[in-house]
Short mmCIF file of C-alpha atoms in Angstrom, two decimals:
data_model
loop_
_atom_site.label_atom_id
_atom_site.label_comp_id
_atom_site.label_asym_id
_atom_site.label_seq_id
_atom_site.Cartn_x
_atom_site.Cartn_y
_atom_site.Cartn_z
CA ALA A 1 147.38 133.91 97.07
CA GLN A 2 145.30 136.21 99.17
CA SER A 3 146.85 137.42 102.40
CA VAL A 4 146.67 140.16 105.00
CA THR A 5 149.44 141.82 106.95
CA GLN A 6 149.08 143.44 110.32
CA PRO A 7 152.29 145.44 110.81
CA ASP A 8 151.78 146.16 114.51
CA ILE A 9 152.16 143.25 116.92
CA HIS A 10 151.42 145.34 120.02
CA ILE A 11 149.75 148.71 120.49
CA THR A 12 149.21 150.55 123.76
CA VAL A 13 146.80 153.46 124.03
CA SER A 14 145.39 155.45 126.91
CA GLU A 15 141.73 155.09 127.72
CA GLY A 16 139.79 157.77 125.89
CA ALA A 17 142.39 158.13 123.16
CA SER A 18 141.69 157.31 119.52
CA LEU A 19 142.81 154.05 117.98
CA GLU A 20 143.85 152.91 114.53
CA LEU A 21 144.92 149.34 113.80
CA ARG A 22 146.51 148.73 110.44
CA CYS A 23 145.73 145.99 107.95
CA ASN A 24 147.09 145.61 104.43
CA TYR A 25 145.75 143.04 102.03
CA SER A 26 147.10 141.32 98.98
CA TYR A 27 144.49 140.15 96.52
CA GLY A 28 143.96 140.71 92.83
CA ALA A 29 140.22 141.15 92.71
CA THR A 30 137.96 142.96 95.15
CA PRO A 31 138.73 141.37 98.47
CA TYR A 32 136.31 140.42 101.17
CA LEU A 33 137.71 141.85 104.40
CA PHE A 34 136.90 141.29 108.04
CA TRP A 35 137.96 142.45 111.47
CA TYR A 36 137.55 140.07 114.40
CA VAL A 37 138.29 140.62 118.08
CA GLN A 38 139.42 137.96 120.55
CA SER A 39 139.13 138.79 124.22
CA PRO A 40 141.38 136.83 126.59
CA GLY A 41 140.27 133.20 126.81
CA GLN A 42 137.43 133.76 124.38
CA GLY A 43 136.57 132.90 120.81
CA LEU A 44 136.56 135.37 117.96
CA GLN A 45 133.79 137.88 117.48
CA LEU A 46 133.13 139.71 114.24
CA LEU A 47 133.49 143.49 114.52
CA LEU A 48 132.73 144.39 110.91
CA LYS A 49 133.12 143.27 107.32
CA TYR A 50 133.51 144.74 103.86
CA PHE A 51 132.25 143.06 100.72
CA SER A 52 131.48 145.98 98.42
CA GLY A 53 129.80 149.39 98.33
CA ASP A 54 130.46 152.14 100.82
CA THR A 55 134.14 152.05 101.71
CA LEU A 56 133.52 153.23 105.29
CA VAL A 57 132.08 150.38 107.27
CA GLN A 58 130.50 150.68 110.70
CA GLY A 59 130.74 147.82 113.13
CA ILE A 60 129.84 146.89 116.66
CA LYS A 61 131.23 148.45 119.83
CA GLY A 62 131.84 151.81 118.10
CA PHE A 63 134.42 150.49 115.63
CA GLU A 64 134.68 151.47 111.98
CA ALA A 65 137.02 150.59 109.14
CA GLU A 66 137.81 152.18 105.82
CA PHE A 67 138.61 150.23 102.67
CA LYS A 68 141.22 152.04 100.56
CA ARG A 69 141.96 150.24 97.33
CA SER A 70 144.78 152.63 96.38
CA GLN A 71 146.63 151.74 99.58
CA SER A 72 145.48 148.10 99.79
CA SER A 73 144.41 148.84 103.32
CA PHE A 74 141.49 148.17 105.62
CA ASN A 75 142.39 149.95 108.85
CA LEU A 76 140.24 149.68 111.96
CA ARG A 77 139.47 152.81 113.96
CA LYS A 78 137.75 153.85 117.14
CA PRO A 79 137.50 157.47 118.27
CA SER A 80 137.66 156.79 122.00
CA VAL A 81 139.01 153.56 123.44
CA HIS A 82 137.55 151.94 126.55
CA TRP A 83 139.48 149.71 128.93
CA SER A 84 137.27 146.80 127.86
CA ASP A 85 138.63 147.09 124.31
CA ALA A 86 141.89 145.47 125.42
CA ALA A 87 142.08 142.32 123.30
CA GLU A 88 143.67 140.73 120.25
CA TYR A 89 142.44 142.05 116.92
CA PHE A 90 142.59 140.06 113.70
CA CYS A 91 142.17 141.23 110.15
CA ALA A 92 141.10 138.54 107.70
CA THR A 93 140.42 138.16 104.00
CA GLY A 94 138.76 135.57 101.82
CA GLY A 95 137.89 135.23 98.17
CA GLY A 96 135.96 132.01 98.47
CA ILE A 97 134.74 130.56 101.72
CA LYS A 98 138.20 130.19 103.24
CA LEU A 99 139.36 132.95 105.57
CA THR A 100 143.02 133.86 105.84
CA PHE A 101 143.92 135.70 109.03
CA GLY A 102 146.63 138.19 109.80
CA THR A 103 148.96 137.60 112.71
CA GLY A 104 146.95 139.82 115.01
CA THR A 105 147.54 143.04 116.94
CA GLN A 106 147.41 142.97 120.71
CA LEU A 107 145.82 146.11 122.12
CA LYS A 108 146.61 147.23 125.64
CA VAL A 109 144.68 150.07 127.23
CA GLU A 110 146.28 152.20 129.93
CA LEU A 111 143.94 153.61 132.52
CA ASP B 1 121.35 129.24 123.56
CA THR B 2 125.06 129.27 122.63
CA ALA B 3 125.43 129.55 118.85
CA VAL B 4 128.63 127.51 118.45
CA SER B 5 129.67 125.30 121.32
CA GLN B 6 132.71 123.12 121.82
CA THR B 7 133.57 120.45 124.32
CA PRO B 8 135.75 120.17 126.21
CA LYS B 9 137.04 123.66 126.92
CA TYR B 10 140.34 122.31 128.24
CA LEU B 11 142.05 119.05 127.38
CA VAL B 12 145.29 117.89 128.96
CA THR B 13 146.72 114.59 127.80
CA GLN B 14 149.88 112.59 127.32
CA MET B 15 151.81 112.18 124.10
CA GLY B 16 150.64 109.22 122.05
CA ASN B 17 147.04 109.35 123.26
CA ASP B 18 143.98 109.71 121.03
CA LYS B 19 141.46 112.47 121.79
CA SER B 20 138.35 114.06 120.30
CA ILE B 21 136.90 117.54 120.36
CA LYS B 22 133.23 118.07 119.65
CA CYS B 23 131.53 121.04 118.04
CA GLU B 24 127.87 121.86 117.60
CA GLN B 25 126.13 124.85 116.06
CA ASN B 26 122.47 125.76 116.42
CA LEU B 27 122.45 128.49 113.78
CA GLY B 28 121.19 126.32 110.95
CA HIS B 29 124.38 126.96 108.98
CA ASP B 30 125.55 124.67 106.22
CA THR B 31 129.31 125.13 106.61
CA MET B 32 131.56 124.35 109.55
CA TYR B 33 135.29 124.79 110.10
CA TRP B 34 138.18 123.81 112.32
CA TYR B 35 140.97 126.30 112.97
CA LYS B 36 144.18 125.90 114.93
CA GLN B 37 145.63 128.82 116.90
CA ASP B 38 149.24 128.36 117.91
CA SER B 39 151.09 129.86 120.84
CA LYS B 40 151.76 133.04 118.85
CA LYS B 41 148.03 133.48 118.28
CA PHE B 42 148.35 132.64 114.57
CA LEU B 43 145.07 131.23 113.23
CA LYS B 44 145.09 128.72 110.41
CA ILE B 45 142.24 126.83 108.86
CA MET B 46 142.46 123.06 109.02
CA PHE B 47 139.22 121.72 107.59
CA SER B 48 135.86 122.83 106.31
CA TYR B 49 132.67 120.85 105.76
CA ASN B 50 129.63 121.92 103.81
CA ASN B 51 126.52 119.93 104.60
CA LYS B 52 128.60 116.96 105.79
CA GLU B 53 130.92 117.06 102.77
CA LEU B 54 134.62 117.88 103.18
CA ILE B 55 135.45 120.94 101.07
CA ILE B 56 138.67 122.26 102.57
CA ASN B 57 141.50 120.06 103.76
CA GLU B 58 144.64 122.06 104.35
CA THR B 59 148.04 120.48 104.85
CA VAL B 60 147.24 118.76 108.09
CA PRO B 61 148.79 115.49 109.31
CA ASN B 62 146.49 112.56 108.69
CA ARG B 63 146.50 111.95 112.45
CA PHE B 64 143.76 114.62 112.40
CA SER B 65 140.43 113.32 111.16
CA PRO B 66 137.30 115.45 111.08
CA LYS B 67 133.89 113.83 111.12
CA SER B 68 130.54 115.45 110.43
CA PRO B 69 127.61 113.23 111.41
CA ASP B 70 125.16 115.93 110.37
CA LYS B 71 125.44 119.55 109.29
CA ALA B 72 125.09 120.83 112.86
CA HIS B 73 128.06 118.85 114.18
CA LEU B 74 131.73 118.70 113.29
CA ASN B 75 134.05 116.70 115.47
CA LEU B 76 137.83 116.52 115.38
CA HIS B 77 139.63 113.33 116.29
CA ILE B 78 143.38 113.36 116.81
CA ASN B 79 145.42 110.18 116.91
CA SER B 80 148.86 109.70 118.45
CA LEU B 81 149.05 113.18 119.93
CA GLU B 82 152.36 115.00 119.72
CA LEU B 83 153.79 117.93 121.69
CA GLY B 84 153.35 120.18 118.64
CA ASP B 85 149.62 119.58 118.67
CA SER B 86 149.33 121.76 121.76
CA ALA B 87 147.23 124.73 120.68
CA VAL B 88 143.78 126.23 120.89
CA TYR B 89 141.36 124.67 118.43
CA PHE B 90 138.40 126.73 117.28
CA CYS B 91 135.28 125.53 115.58
CA ALA B 92 133.31 127.97 113.43
CA SER B 93 130.26 127.97 111.19
CA SER B 94 128.81 130.09 108.41
CA GLN B 95 125.83 130.15 106.10
CA ARG B 96 127.44 129.33 102.78
CA THR B 97 126.34 131.86 100.22
CA GLY B 98 128.99 131.28 97.57
CA ARG B 99 131.21 133.98 98.97
CA PRO B 100 132.82 134.48 102.36
CA ASP B 101 130.22 135.08 104.97
CA THR B 102 130.44 135.85 108.63
CA GLN B 103 132.00 132.96 110.45
CA TYR B 104 130.77 132.44 113.99
CA PHE B 105 133.38 131.00 116.32
CA GLY B 106 133.10 128.74 119.30
CA PRO B 107 134.91 129.50 122.57
CA GLY B 108 137.86 127.26 121.71
CA THR B 109 139.39 124.11 123.16
CA ARG B 110 142.82 124.49 124.70
CA LEU B 111 144.73 121.27 124.10
CA THR B 112 147.89 120.65 126.10
CA VAL B 113 149.99 117.63 125.23
CA LEU B 114 152.49 116.60 127.91
#
């Protein structure tokens, strides 16, 4: 069965520092991969997605992610974090129309 | 002009009661979903409807009954509420294209069962 693992439950970074959130997937064929962000008390918003093609995907709010088949990873990056990026980040995968989410990584930003 | 809306935003009720949560999307999508997010933020799909037809029904107690009167609405009715039903319930929608597409989420309904 398809699944994703987010190894980091909490991450704290200083404002202006770079960020990388890890996501590993388990799926036999080419996976469909997503990153969503959930701000406190809010619903989920799509940051970016990967279906095929260019393995470096650009998203909203200055985020990007790189699909690496050899490492079964789809890590999310941002070169310079803003205080407003503090939120819960979810990696997700789906081979049909059903999405399976990781357990999330909570990002805290120190000013 | 909210894309996916849910009502109510908060729901506090006693054990044993019956309650409903409503969801509407104005995106013209064919597929709608209900997810449950537990206290540890874990998100799990419960149901999915495509054009009013149930297509995903995960292992959910039959006290939970989704209803889709038309493809823009997907309601969730819960009978005999239990303490363990306390969670945030999210509605979502997507344009079904035969492969996973972007799912647009509502703001969530926080259900507290006392």
